[in-house]
C-alpha positions as a Python dict, from the first residue, in 0.01 Angstrom:
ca = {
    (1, 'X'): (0, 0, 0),
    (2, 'X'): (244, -65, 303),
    (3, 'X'): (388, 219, 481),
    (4, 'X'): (747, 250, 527),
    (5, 'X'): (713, 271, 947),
    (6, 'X'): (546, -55, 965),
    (7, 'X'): (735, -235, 689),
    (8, 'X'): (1088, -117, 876),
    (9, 'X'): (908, -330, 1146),
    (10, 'X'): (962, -639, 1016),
    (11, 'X'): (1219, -569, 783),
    (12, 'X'): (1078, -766, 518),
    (13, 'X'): (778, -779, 218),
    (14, 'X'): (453, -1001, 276),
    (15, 'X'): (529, -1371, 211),
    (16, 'X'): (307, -1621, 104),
    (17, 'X'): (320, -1978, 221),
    (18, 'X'): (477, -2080, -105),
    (19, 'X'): (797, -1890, 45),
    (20, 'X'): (855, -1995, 388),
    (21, 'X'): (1077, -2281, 303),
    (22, 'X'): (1313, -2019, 322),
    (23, 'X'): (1223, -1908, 685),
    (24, 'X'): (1407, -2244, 760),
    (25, 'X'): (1715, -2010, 804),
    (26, 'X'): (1549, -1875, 1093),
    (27, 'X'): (1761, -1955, 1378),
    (28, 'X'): (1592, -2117, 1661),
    (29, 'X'): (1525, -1917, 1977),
    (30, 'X'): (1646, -2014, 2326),
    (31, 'X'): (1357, -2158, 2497),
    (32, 'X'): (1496, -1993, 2802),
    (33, 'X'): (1500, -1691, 2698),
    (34, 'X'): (1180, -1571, 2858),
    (35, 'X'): (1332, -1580, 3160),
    (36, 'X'): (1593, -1331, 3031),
    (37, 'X'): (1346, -1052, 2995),
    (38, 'X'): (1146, -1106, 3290),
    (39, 'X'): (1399, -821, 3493),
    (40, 'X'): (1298, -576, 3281),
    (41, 'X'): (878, -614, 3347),
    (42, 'X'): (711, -395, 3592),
    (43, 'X'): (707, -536, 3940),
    (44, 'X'): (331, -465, 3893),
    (45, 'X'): (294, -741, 3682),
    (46, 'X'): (274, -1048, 3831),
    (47, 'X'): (451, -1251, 3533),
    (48, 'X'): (775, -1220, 3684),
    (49, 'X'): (716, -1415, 3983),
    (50, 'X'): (442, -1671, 3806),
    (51, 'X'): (679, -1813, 3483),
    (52, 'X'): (912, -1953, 3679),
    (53, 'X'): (1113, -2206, 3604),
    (54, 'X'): (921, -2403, 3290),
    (55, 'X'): (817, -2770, 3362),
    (56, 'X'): (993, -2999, 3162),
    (57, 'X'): (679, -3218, 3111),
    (58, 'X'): (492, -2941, 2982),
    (59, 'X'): (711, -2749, 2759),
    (60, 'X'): (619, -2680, 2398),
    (61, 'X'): (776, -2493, 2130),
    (62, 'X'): (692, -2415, 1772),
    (63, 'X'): (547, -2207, 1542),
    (64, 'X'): (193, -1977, 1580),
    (65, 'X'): (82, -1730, 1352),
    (66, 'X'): (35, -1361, 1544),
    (67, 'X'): (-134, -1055, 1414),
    (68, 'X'): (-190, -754, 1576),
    (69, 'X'): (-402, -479, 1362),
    (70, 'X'): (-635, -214, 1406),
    (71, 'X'): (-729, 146, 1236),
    (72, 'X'): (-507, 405, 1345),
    (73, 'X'): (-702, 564, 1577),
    (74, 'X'): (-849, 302, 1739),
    (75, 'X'): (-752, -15, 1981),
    (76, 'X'): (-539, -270, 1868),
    (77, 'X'): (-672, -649, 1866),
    (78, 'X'): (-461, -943, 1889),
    (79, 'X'): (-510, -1258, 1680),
    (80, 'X'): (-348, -1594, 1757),
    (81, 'X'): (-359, -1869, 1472),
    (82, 'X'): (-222, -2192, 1465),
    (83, 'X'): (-273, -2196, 1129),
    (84, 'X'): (-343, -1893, 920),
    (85, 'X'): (-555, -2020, 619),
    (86, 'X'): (-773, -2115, 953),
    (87, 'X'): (-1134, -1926, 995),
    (88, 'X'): (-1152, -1971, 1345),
    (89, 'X'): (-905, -1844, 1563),
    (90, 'X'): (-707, -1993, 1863),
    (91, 'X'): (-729, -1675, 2050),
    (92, 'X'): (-880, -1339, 1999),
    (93, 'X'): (-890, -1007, 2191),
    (94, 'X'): (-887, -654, 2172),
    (95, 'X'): (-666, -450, 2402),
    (96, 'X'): (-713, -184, 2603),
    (97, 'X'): (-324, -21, 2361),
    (98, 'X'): (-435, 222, 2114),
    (99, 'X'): (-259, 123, 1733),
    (100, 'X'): (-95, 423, 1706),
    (101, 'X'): (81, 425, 2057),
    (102, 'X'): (173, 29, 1957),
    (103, 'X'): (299, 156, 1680),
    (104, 'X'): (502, 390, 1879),
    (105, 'X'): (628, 129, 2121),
    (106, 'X'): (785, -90, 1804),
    (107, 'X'): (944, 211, 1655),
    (108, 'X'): (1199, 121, 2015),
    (109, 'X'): (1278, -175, 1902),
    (110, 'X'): (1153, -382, 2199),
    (111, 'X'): (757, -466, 2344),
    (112, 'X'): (634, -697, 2559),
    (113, 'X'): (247, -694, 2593),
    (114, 'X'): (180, -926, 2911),
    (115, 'X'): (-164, -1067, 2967),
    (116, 'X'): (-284, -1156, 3323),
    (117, 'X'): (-611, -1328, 3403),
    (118, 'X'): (-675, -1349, 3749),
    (119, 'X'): (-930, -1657, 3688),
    (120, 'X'): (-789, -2008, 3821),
    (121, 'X'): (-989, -2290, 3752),
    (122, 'X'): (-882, -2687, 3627),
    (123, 'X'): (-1154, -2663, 3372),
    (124, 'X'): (-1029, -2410, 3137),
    (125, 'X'): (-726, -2398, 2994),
    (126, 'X'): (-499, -2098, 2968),
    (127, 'X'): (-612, -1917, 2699),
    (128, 'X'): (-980, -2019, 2715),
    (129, 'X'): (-1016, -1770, 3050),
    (130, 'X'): (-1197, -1448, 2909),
    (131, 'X'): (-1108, -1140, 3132),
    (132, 'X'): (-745, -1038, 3125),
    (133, 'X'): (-545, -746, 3260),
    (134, 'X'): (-332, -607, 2996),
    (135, 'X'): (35, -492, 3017),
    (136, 'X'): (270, -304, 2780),
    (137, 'X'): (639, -260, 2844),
    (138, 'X'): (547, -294, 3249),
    (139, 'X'): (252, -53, 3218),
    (140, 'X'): (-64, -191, 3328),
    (141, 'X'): (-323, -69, 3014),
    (142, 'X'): (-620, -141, 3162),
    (143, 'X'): (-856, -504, 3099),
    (144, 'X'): (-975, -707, 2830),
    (145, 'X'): (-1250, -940, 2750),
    (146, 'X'): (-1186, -1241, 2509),
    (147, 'X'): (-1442, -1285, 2215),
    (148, 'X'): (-1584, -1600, 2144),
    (149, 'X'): (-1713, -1455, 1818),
    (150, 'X'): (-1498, -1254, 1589),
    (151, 'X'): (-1643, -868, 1452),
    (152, 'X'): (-1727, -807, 1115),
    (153, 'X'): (-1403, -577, 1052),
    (154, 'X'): (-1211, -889, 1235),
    (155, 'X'): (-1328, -1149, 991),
    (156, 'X'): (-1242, -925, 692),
    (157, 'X'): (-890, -904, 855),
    (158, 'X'): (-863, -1304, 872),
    (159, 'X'): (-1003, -1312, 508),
    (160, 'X'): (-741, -1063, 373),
    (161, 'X'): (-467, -1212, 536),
    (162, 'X'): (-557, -1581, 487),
    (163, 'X'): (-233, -1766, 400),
    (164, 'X'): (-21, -1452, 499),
    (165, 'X'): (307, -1573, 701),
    (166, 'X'): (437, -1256, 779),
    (167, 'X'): (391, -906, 701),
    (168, 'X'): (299, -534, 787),
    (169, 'X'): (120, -272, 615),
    (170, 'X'): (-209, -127, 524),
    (171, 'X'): (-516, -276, 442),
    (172, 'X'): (-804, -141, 223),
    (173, 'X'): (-1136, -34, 451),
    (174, 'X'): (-1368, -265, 434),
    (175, 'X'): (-1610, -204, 167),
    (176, 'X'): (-1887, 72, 283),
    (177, 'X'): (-1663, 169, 539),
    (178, 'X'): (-1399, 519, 540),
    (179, 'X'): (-1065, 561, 689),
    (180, 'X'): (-1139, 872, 763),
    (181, 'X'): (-1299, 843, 1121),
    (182, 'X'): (-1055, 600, 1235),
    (183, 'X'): (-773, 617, 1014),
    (184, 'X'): (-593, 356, 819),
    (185, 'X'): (-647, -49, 900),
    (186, 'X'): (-323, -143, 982),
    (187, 'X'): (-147, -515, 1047),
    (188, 'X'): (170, -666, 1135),
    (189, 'X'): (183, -1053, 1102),
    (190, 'X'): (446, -1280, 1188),
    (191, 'X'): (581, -1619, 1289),
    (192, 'X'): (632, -1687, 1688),
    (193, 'X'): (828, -1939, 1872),
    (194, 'X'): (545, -2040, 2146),
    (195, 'X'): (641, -2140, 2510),
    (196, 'X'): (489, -2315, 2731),
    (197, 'X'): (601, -2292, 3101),
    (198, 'X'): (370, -2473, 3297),
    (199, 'X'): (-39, -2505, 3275),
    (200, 'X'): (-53, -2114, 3393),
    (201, 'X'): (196, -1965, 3218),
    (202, 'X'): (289, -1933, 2807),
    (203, 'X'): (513, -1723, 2605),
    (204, 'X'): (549, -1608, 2198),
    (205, 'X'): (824, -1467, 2100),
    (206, 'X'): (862, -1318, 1723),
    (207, 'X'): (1085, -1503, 1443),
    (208, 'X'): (1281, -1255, 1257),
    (209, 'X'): (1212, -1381, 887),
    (210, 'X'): (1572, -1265, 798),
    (211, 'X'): (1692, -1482, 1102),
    (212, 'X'): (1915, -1221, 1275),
    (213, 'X'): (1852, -1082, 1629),
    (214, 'X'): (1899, -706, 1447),
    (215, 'X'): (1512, -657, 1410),
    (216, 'X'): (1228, -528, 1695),
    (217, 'X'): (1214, -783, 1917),
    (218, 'X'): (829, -867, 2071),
    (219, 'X'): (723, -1097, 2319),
    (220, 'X'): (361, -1163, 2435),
    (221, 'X'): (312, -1323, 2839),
    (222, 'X'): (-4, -1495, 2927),
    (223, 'X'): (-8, -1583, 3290),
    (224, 'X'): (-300, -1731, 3484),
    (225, 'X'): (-274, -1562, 3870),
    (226, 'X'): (-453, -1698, 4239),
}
């Protein structure tokens, strides 16, 4: 059963694969508009000065599959697919942002949740490094560690939503487990236009599925630091 708060996010039902021939209306999104928003991040953050100007050579756009969920009262992880009917994921973390203050945050219409690692080597690339700073709306949120390895609760959430294009709402508990401790297991799942600056530096920005630029807007900054 999807509540009305996180629906209103979105705007829009769950879709299934079958129906994103009709995202196709989506209008695309100005690769440049990262640089747009940067203004309005904390000068604590160190994304502002670190995204830059993209290199041509290196930049990339086109469509990941997001999903942040968590129980209510809990921490919020963050899922990145490149392909949802995918087991394994591209990235996975949870963050130091509690659902419900996420939650919150949307309800404004605007987030950006920046992620900092201050780890530089030529080895790894971007999203490989493990231990990240976390930022929401230029508030520093405290640090993360990446998981190799997803939880029991996070595979259940991958095996729900396997297929899922977009969507928010409520998810049943896991079986043996209550809501009542943690509170409802919550998800919002969408399309993102993915930007890649330069080696150090990427950007997703959400796809409104009805296309307009009326809906929440969020954007999600990883940045490698020296």
């Amino acid at each position: 059963m999807d509540t009305p708060g996180l629906v209103s996010l979105l705007r829009h039902t769950t879709t299934t694969p079958s129906s994103t021939s009709s995202g196709k209306r989506s209008s695309k999104l100005n690769v440049f508009r990262m640089f747009k928003l940067l203004p309005l991040l904390s000068s604590g953050c160190k994304v502002i000065t670190l995204l830059g100007k993209p290199n041509k050579a290196l930049l990339s756009h086109h469509g990941t599959t997001v999903t942040l969920f968590g129980f209510r009262k809990s921490r919020l992880s963050l899922l990145i697919q490149d392909d949802p009917y995918s087991p394994s994921p591209a990235f996975l973390i949870e963050l130091p942002i509690p659902t419900n203050a996420f939650h919150k945050e949307m309800a404004s219409g605007l987030v950006r949740i920046a992620l900092e690692s201050e780890t530089r080597t030529n080895k790894k690339r971007l999203l490989e490094e493990f231990v990240w700073a976390v930022y929401c709306n230029g508030r520093k949120s405290g640090y993360s560690i990446r998981r190799k390895n997803a939880s029991d609760d996070e595979r259940y959430v991958m095996r729900m939503l396997r297929g899922v294009s977009m969507g928010a709402g409520v998810l049943p508990c896991p079986e043996g487990e209550s809501s009542v401790v943690d509170g409802e297991l919550t998800y919002l799942r969408a399309r993102f236009e993915k930007v890649v600056g330069s080696k150090d530096s990427e950007a997703l920005y959400m796809i409104n599925p009805d296309g307009g630029g009326s809906g929440p807007e969020l954007s999600i900054f990883f940045v490698r630091v020296k």
